[in-house]
Amino acid sequence: MNKKSLLSILIVVALCFLAWHVPAWTGAFDLTFPQQILLVIFVGAAFLWILEPIPVYGTSLLLMAAIVFLLSDSAFGPVKDAILESDKDHLLKYKSVLASFSAPVLILFLGGFCLASGATKYKLDLNLARILLKPFGTQPKYVMLGMMSVTALFSMFMSNTATTVMML
């Protein structure tokens, strides 16, 4: 791990520490225990996405794990007990948390990204571009027309997201 990533992680940890303690120190916010946990998760996720000490997809998976292990009915023992003491109504069902990450739209995006990644890996995108853009010439306005036409053609047969990612 390089120094920049380590420094970014230390910054995120410090900000999460502040997010946990500042509401209590200032007395300005009256947060319940689950709200404090969610605030820390939110601040941590936001700054992990901004600073990128770990890949973005890693941050997303970490976010899912944090919600399941800290705010759901399968949370760690002491955390779950503290949530039940302070706010019994807001203990999430872990199945509902994980179900929200398997929404059909997210699976559609994931499939589109996998399709585009496969086309890029096996150079299908370059070969298609070479063949399909050849009739449009080399002038920028005609190349743009060609890109738009090929994208429209592909969009008829595959998802718009996969088409866009592949064309990029």
PDB file of C-alpha atoms in Angstrom:
ATOM      1  CA  MET A   1       0.000   0.000   0.000  1.00  0.00           C
ATOM      2  CA  ASN A   2       1.446   3.370  -0.969  1.00  0.00           C
ATOM      3  CA  LYS A   3       1.721   6.417   1.284  1.00  0.00           C
ATOM      4  CA  LYS A   4      -1.100   8.295  -0.449  1.00  0.00           C
ATOM      5  CA  SER A   5      -3.566   5.444   0.137  1.00  0.00           C
ATOM      6  CA  LEU A   6      -2.476   5.061   3.738  1.00  0.00           C
ATOM      7  CA  LEU A   7      -2.855   8.795   4.343  1.00  0.00           C
ATOM      8  CA  SER A   8      -6.302   8.728   2.716  1.00  0.00           C
ATOM      9  CA  ILE A   9      -7.402   5.859   4.952  1.00  0.00           C
ATOM     10  CA  LEU A  10      -6.147   7.713   8.038  1.00  0.00           C
ATOM     11  CA  ILE A  11      -8.095  10.803   6.948  1.00  0.00           C
ATOM     12  CA  VAL A  12     -11.255   8.719   6.496  1.00  0.00           C
ATOM     13  CA  VAL A  13     -10.819   7.102   9.919  1.00  0.00           C
ATOM     14  CA  ALA A  14     -10.301  10.535  11.526  1.00  0.00           C
ATOM     15  CA  LEU A  15     -13.415  11.908   9.804  1.00  0.00           C
ATOM     16  CA  CYS A  16     -15.449   8.886  10.925  1.00  0.00           C
ATOM     17  CA  PHE A  17     -14.190   9.433  14.486  1.00  0.00           C
ATOM     18  CA  LEU A  18     -15.309  13.059  14.275  1.00  0.00           C
ATOM     19  CA  ALA A  19     -18.672  12.043  12.794  1.00  0.00           C
ATOM     20  CA  TRP A  20     -19.195   9.747  15.768  1.00  0.00           C
ATOM     21  CA  HIS A  21     -18.172  12.208  18.471  1.00  0.00           C
ATOM     22  CA  VAL A  22     -19.079  15.707  17.201  1.00  0.00           C
ATOM     23  CA  PRO A  23     -22.853  15.297  17.690  1.00  0.00           C
ATOM     24  CA  ALA A  24     -22.287  14.343  21.325  1.00  0.00           C
ATOM     25  CA  TRP A  25     -19.676  17.062  21.922  1.00  0.00           C
ATOM     26  CA  THR A  26     -21.737  19.871  20.465  1.00  0.00           C
ATOM     27  CA  GLY A  27     -25.101  18.754  21.751  1.00  0.00           C
ATOM     28  CA  ALA A  28     -26.604  20.297  18.624  1.00  0.00           C
ATOM     29  CA  PHE A  29     -27.913  16.987  17.334  1.00  0.00           C
ATOM     30  CA  ASP A  30     -30.054  14.534  19.195  1.00  0.00           C
ATOM     31  CA  LEU A  31     -29.163  11.347  17.345  1.00  0.00           C
ATOM     32  CA  THR A  32     -30.137   7.841  18.313  1.00  0.00           C
ATOM     33  CA  PHE A  33     -27.545   5.070  18.256  1.00  0.00           C
ATOM     34  CA  PRO A  34     -28.585   3.737  14.804  1.00  0.00           C
ATOM     35  CA  GLN A  35     -28.532   7.274  13.414  1.00  0.00           C
ATOM     36  CA  GLN A  36     -24.993   7.777  14.714  1.00  0.00           C
ATOM     37  CA  ILE A  37     -23.869   4.517  13.097  1.00  0.00           C
ATOM     38  CA  LEU A  38     -25.477   5.499   9.807  1.00  0.00           C
ATOM     39  CA  LEU A  39     -23.837   8.940   9.950  1.00  0.00           C
ATOM     40  CA  VAL A  40     -20.414   7.329  10.394  1.00  0.00           C
ATOM     41  CA  ILE A  41     -21.091   4.898   7.516  1.00  0.00           C
ATOM     42  CA  PHE A  42     -22.238   7.790   5.317  1.00  0.00           C
ATOM     43  CA  VAL A  43     -19.204   9.966   6.082  1.00  0.00           C
ATOM     44  CA  GLY A  44     -16.837   7.015   5.654  1.00  0.00           C
ATOM     45  CA  ALA A  45     -18.374   5.968   2.320  1.00  0.00           C
ATOM     46  CA  ALA A  46     -18.420   9.520   0.964  1.00  0.00           C
ATOM     47  CA  PHE A  47     -14.769  10.141   1.734  1.00  0.00           C
ATOM     48  CA  LEU A  48     -13.688   6.678   0.581  1.00  0.00           C
ATOM     49  CA  TRP A  49     -15.354   7.450  -2.760  1.00  0.00           C
ATOM     50  CA  ILE A  50     -13.785  10.921  -2.914  1.00  0.00           C
ATOM     51  CA  LEU A  51     -10.230   9.998  -1.870  1.00  0.00           C
ATOM     52  CA  GLU A  52     -10.225   6.499  -3.456  1.00  0.00           C
ATOM     53  CA  PRO A  53      -7.700   4.739  -1.180  1.00  0.00           C
ATOM     54  CA  ILE A  54      -9.439   1.519  -2.244  1.00  0.00           C
ATOM     55  CA  PRO A  55     -11.217   0.930  -5.557  1.00  0.00           C
ATOM     56  CA  VAL A  56     -14.740   2.337  -5.861  1.00  0.00           C
ATOM     57  CA  TYR A  57     -16.318  -1.125  -6.099  1.00  0.00           C
ATOM     58  CA  GLY A  58     -14.483  -2.090  -2.896  1.00  0.00           C
ATOM     59  CA  THR A  59     -16.011   0.900  -1.142  1.00  0.00           C
ATOM     60  CA  SER A  60     -19.459  -0.165  -2.338  1.00  0.00           C
ATOM     61  CA  LEU A  61     -18.983  -3.696  -1.020  1.00  0.00           C
ATOM     62  CA  LEU A  62     -17.625  -2.318   2.248  1.00  0.00           C
ATOM     63  CA  LEU A  63     -20.703  -0.121   2.523  1.00  0.00           C
ATOM     64  CA  MET A  64     -22.994  -3.119   2.066  1.00  0.00           C
ATOM     65  CA  ALA A  65     -21.101  -5.110   4.687  1.00  0.00           C
ATOM     66  CA  ALA A  66     -21.126  -2.200   7.146  1.00  0.00           C
ATOM     67  CA  ILE A  67     -24.888  -1.787   6.875  1.00  0.00           C
ATOM     68  CA  VAL A  68     -25.527  -5.512   7.279  1.00  0.00           C
ATOM     69  CA  PHE A  69     -23.094  -5.994  10.176  1.00  0.00           C
ATOM     70  CA  LEU A  70     -23.858  -2.762  12.026  1.00  0.00           C
ATOM     71  CA  LEU A  71     -27.528  -1.903  11.382  1.00  0.00           C
ATOM     72  CA  SER A  72     -29.388  -5.115  10.614  1.00  0.00           C
ATOM     73  CA  ASP A  73     -30.828  -7.941  12.651  1.00  0.00           C
ATOM     74  CA  SER A  74     -27.600  -9.874  12.050  1.00  0.00           C
ATOM     75  CA  ALA A  75     -25.409  -7.118  13.517  1.00  0.00           C
ATOM     76  CA  PHE A  76     -22.613  -7.910  15.952  1.00  0.00           C
ATOM     77  CA  GLY A  77     -23.888  -8.837  19.423  1.00  0.00           C
ATOM     78  CA  PRO A  78     -23.033  -5.670  21.400  1.00  0.00           C
ATOM     79  CA  VAL A  79     -24.058  -3.391  18.537  1.00  0.00           C
ATOM     80  CA  LYS A  80     -27.354  -5.219  18.083  1.00  0.00           C
ATOM     81  CA  ASP A  81     -28.048  -5.044  21.827  1.00  0.00           C
ATOM     82  CA  ALA A  82     -27.323  -1.308  21.886  1.00  0.00           C
ATOM     83  CA  ILE A  83     -29.647  -0.736  18.926  1.00  0.00           C
ATOM     84  CA  LEU A  84     -32.409  -2.781  20.564  1.00  0.00           C
ATOM     85  CA  GLU A  85     -32.039  -0.754  23.772  1.00  0.00           C
ATOM     86  CA  SER A  86     -32.198   2.628  22.086  1.00  0.00           C
ATOM     87  CA  ASP A  87     -34.459   2.151  19.072  1.00  0.00           C
ATOM     88  CA  LYS A  88     -36.217  -1.178  18.579  1.00  0.00           C
ATOM     89  CA  ASP A  89     -38.214   0.004  15.563  1.00  0.00           C
ATOM     90  CA  HIS A  90     -35.231   0.717  13.331  1.00  0.00           C
ATOM     91  CA  LEU A  91     -33.428  -2.623  13.289  1.00  0.00           C
ATOM     92  CA  LEU A  92     -33.338  -3.593   9.621  1.00  0.00           C
ATOM     93  CA  LYS A  93     -33.893  -7.081   8.274  1.00  0.00           C
ATOM     94  CA  TYR A  94     -30.669  -8.204   6.658  1.00  0.00           C
ATOM     95  CA  LYS A  95     -32.567  -9.821   3.773  1.00  0.00           C
ATOM     96  CA  SER A  96     -34.215  -6.519   2.888  1.00  0.00           C
ATOM     97  CA  VAL A  97     -30.832  -4.746   2.979  1.00  0.00           C
ATOM     98  CA  LEU A  98     -29.255  -7.294   0.644  1.00  0.00           C
ATOM     99  CA  ALA A  99     -32.353  -7.406  -1.582  1.00  0.00           C
ATOM    100  CA  SER A 100     -31.998  -3.705  -2.324  1.00  0.00           C
ATOM    101  CA  PHE A 101     -28.582  -4.419  -3.851  1.00  0.00           C
ATOM    102  CA  SER A 102     -30.038  -6.958  -6.256  1.00  0.00           C
ATOM    103  CA  ALA A 103     -32.640  -4.705  -7.831  1.00  0.00           C
ATOM    104  CA  PRO A 104     -33.296  -5.487 -11.507  1.00  0.00           C
ATOM    105  CA  VAL A 105     -31.913  -2.138 -12.669  1.00  0.00           C
ATOM    106  CA  LEU A 106     -28.593  -2.744 -10.888  1.00  0.00           C
ATOM    107  CA  ILE A 107     -28.337  -6.204 -12.420  1.00  0.00           C
ATOM    108  CA  LEU A 108     -29.046  -4.668 -15.843  1.00  0.00           C
ATOM    109  CA  PHE A 109     -26.188  -2.194 -15.364  1.00  0.00           C
ATOM    110  CA  LEU A 110     -23.869  -4.951 -14.149  1.00  0.00           C
ATOM    111  CA  GLY A 111     -24.708  -7.106 -17.170  1.00  0.00           C
ATOM    112  CA  GLY A 112     -24.089  -4.176 -19.503  1.00  0.00           C
ATOM    113  CA  PHE A 113     -20.733  -3.464 -17.931  1.00  0.00           C
ATOM    114  CA  CYS A 114     -19.737  -7.133 -18.175  1.00  0.00           C
ATOM    115  CA  LEU A 115     -20.766  -7.234 -21.826  1.00  0.00           C
ATOM    116  CA  ALA A 116     -18.795  -4.079 -22.598  1.00  0.00           C
ATOM    117  CA  SER A 117     -15.788  -5.341 -20.650  1.00  0.00           C
ATOM    118  CA  GLY A 118     -15.817  -8.609 -22.590  1.00  0.00           C
ATOM    119  CA  ALA A 119     -16.103  -6.791 -25.919  1.00  0.00           C
ATOM    120  CA  THR A 120     -13.162  -4.586 -24.959  1.00  0.00           C
ATOM    121  CA  LYS A 121     -11.024  -7.472 -23.705  1.00  0.00           C
ATOM    122  CA  TYR A 122     -11.389  -9.455 -26.916  1.00  0.00           C
ATOM    123  CA  LYS A 123     -11.060  -6.310 -29.082  1.00  0.00           C
ATOM    124  CA  LEU A 124     -14.549  -6.773 -30.541  1.00  0.00           C
ATOM    125  CA  ASP A 125     -15.213  -3.075 -30.044  1.00  0.00           C
ATOM    126  CA  LEU A 126     -12.151  -2.033 -32.089  1.00  0.00           C
ATOM    127  CA  ASN A 127     -12.986  -4.438 -34.894  1.00  0.00           C
ATOM    128  CA  LEU A 128     -16.612  -3.322 -35.026  1.00  0.00           C
ATOM    129  CA  ALA A 129     -15.560   0.331 -35.000  1.00  0.00           C
ATOM    130  CA  ARG A 130     -13.024  -0.275 -37.767  1.00  0.00           C
ATOM    131  CA  ILE A 131     -15.625  -1.983 -39.961  1.00  0.00           C
ATOM    132  CA  LEU A 132     -18.700   0.084 -39.141  1.00  0.00           C
ATOM    133  CA  LEU A 133     -17.066   3.529 -39.155  1.00  0.00           C
ATOM    134  CA  LYS A 134     -15.097   3.038 -42.382  1.00  0.00           C
ATOM    135  CA  PRO A 135     -17.947   4.232 -44.677  1.00  0.00           C
ATOM    136  CA  PHE A 136     -18.227   7.525 -42.762  1.00  0.00           C
ATOM    137  CA  GLY A 137     -14.760   8.783 -43.693  1.00  0.00           C
ATOM    138  CA  THR A 138     -12.357  10.782 -41.553  1.00  0.00           C
ATOM    139  CA  GLN A 139     -14.022  14.184 -41.179  1.00  0.00           C
ATOM    140  CA  PRO A 140     -15.050  14.739 -37.554  1.00  0.00           C
ATOM    141  CA  LYS A 141     -18.686  15.543 -38.352  1.00  0.00           C
ATOM    142  CA  TYR A 142     -19.092  12.318 -40.332  1.00  0.00           C
ATOM    143  CA  VAL A 143     -17.245  10.241 -37.731  1.00  0.00           C
ATOM    144  CA  MET A 144     -19.648  11.649 -35.116  1.00  0.00           C
ATOM    145  CA  LEU A 145     -22.595  10.749 -37.350  1.00  0.00           C
ATOM    146  CA  GLY A 146     -21.149   7.263 -37.678  1.00  0.00           C
ATOM    147  CA  MET A 147     -20.726   6.895 -33.909  1.00  0.00           C
ATOM    148  CA  MET A 148     -24.302   8.022 -33.330  1.00  0.00           C
ATOM    149  CA  SER A 149     -25.619   5.673 -36.010  1.00  0.00           C
ATOM    150  CA  VAL A 150     -23.691   2.653 -34.726  1.00  0.00           C
ATOM    151  CA  THR A 151     -24.759   3.429 -31.147  1.00  0.00           C
ATOM    152  CA  ALA A 152     -28.399   3.675 -32.262  1.00  0.00           C
ATOM    153  CA  LEU A 153     -28.070   0.384 -34.118  1.00  0.00           C
ATOM    154  CA  PHE A 154     -26.547  -1.393 -31.122  1.00  0.00           C
ATOM    155  CA  SER A 155     -29.179   0.091 -28.806  1.00  0.00           C
ATOM    156  CA  MET A 156     -31.844  -1.797 -30.726  1.00  0.00           C
ATOM    157  CA  PHE A 157     -30.338  -5.121 -29.689  1.00  0.00           C
ATOM    158  CA  MET A 158     -28.737  -4.535 -26.302  1.00  0.00           C
ATOM    159  CA  SER A 159     -29.225  -2.254 -23.315  1.00  0.00           C
ATOM    160  CA  ASN A 160     -28.433   1.420 -23.725  1.00  0.00           C
ATOM    161  CA  THR A 161     -26.008   1.267 -20.829  1.00  0.00           C
ATOM    162  CA  ALA A 162     -23.985  -1.560 -22.362  1.00  0.00           C
ATOM    163  CA  THR A 163     -24.002   0.211 -25.716  1.00  0.00           C
ATOM    164  CA  THR A 164     -22.717   3.455 -24.232  1.00  0.00           C
ATOM    165  CA  VAL A 165     -19.991   1.759 -22.221  1.00  0.00           C
ATOM    166  CA  MET A 166     -18.908  -0.264 -25.231  1.00  0.00           C
ATOM    167  CA  MET A 167     -18.833   2.785 -27.502  1.00  0.00           C
ATOM    168  CA  LEU A 168     -16.719   4.682 -24.996  1.00  0.00           C
TER     169      LEU A 168
END
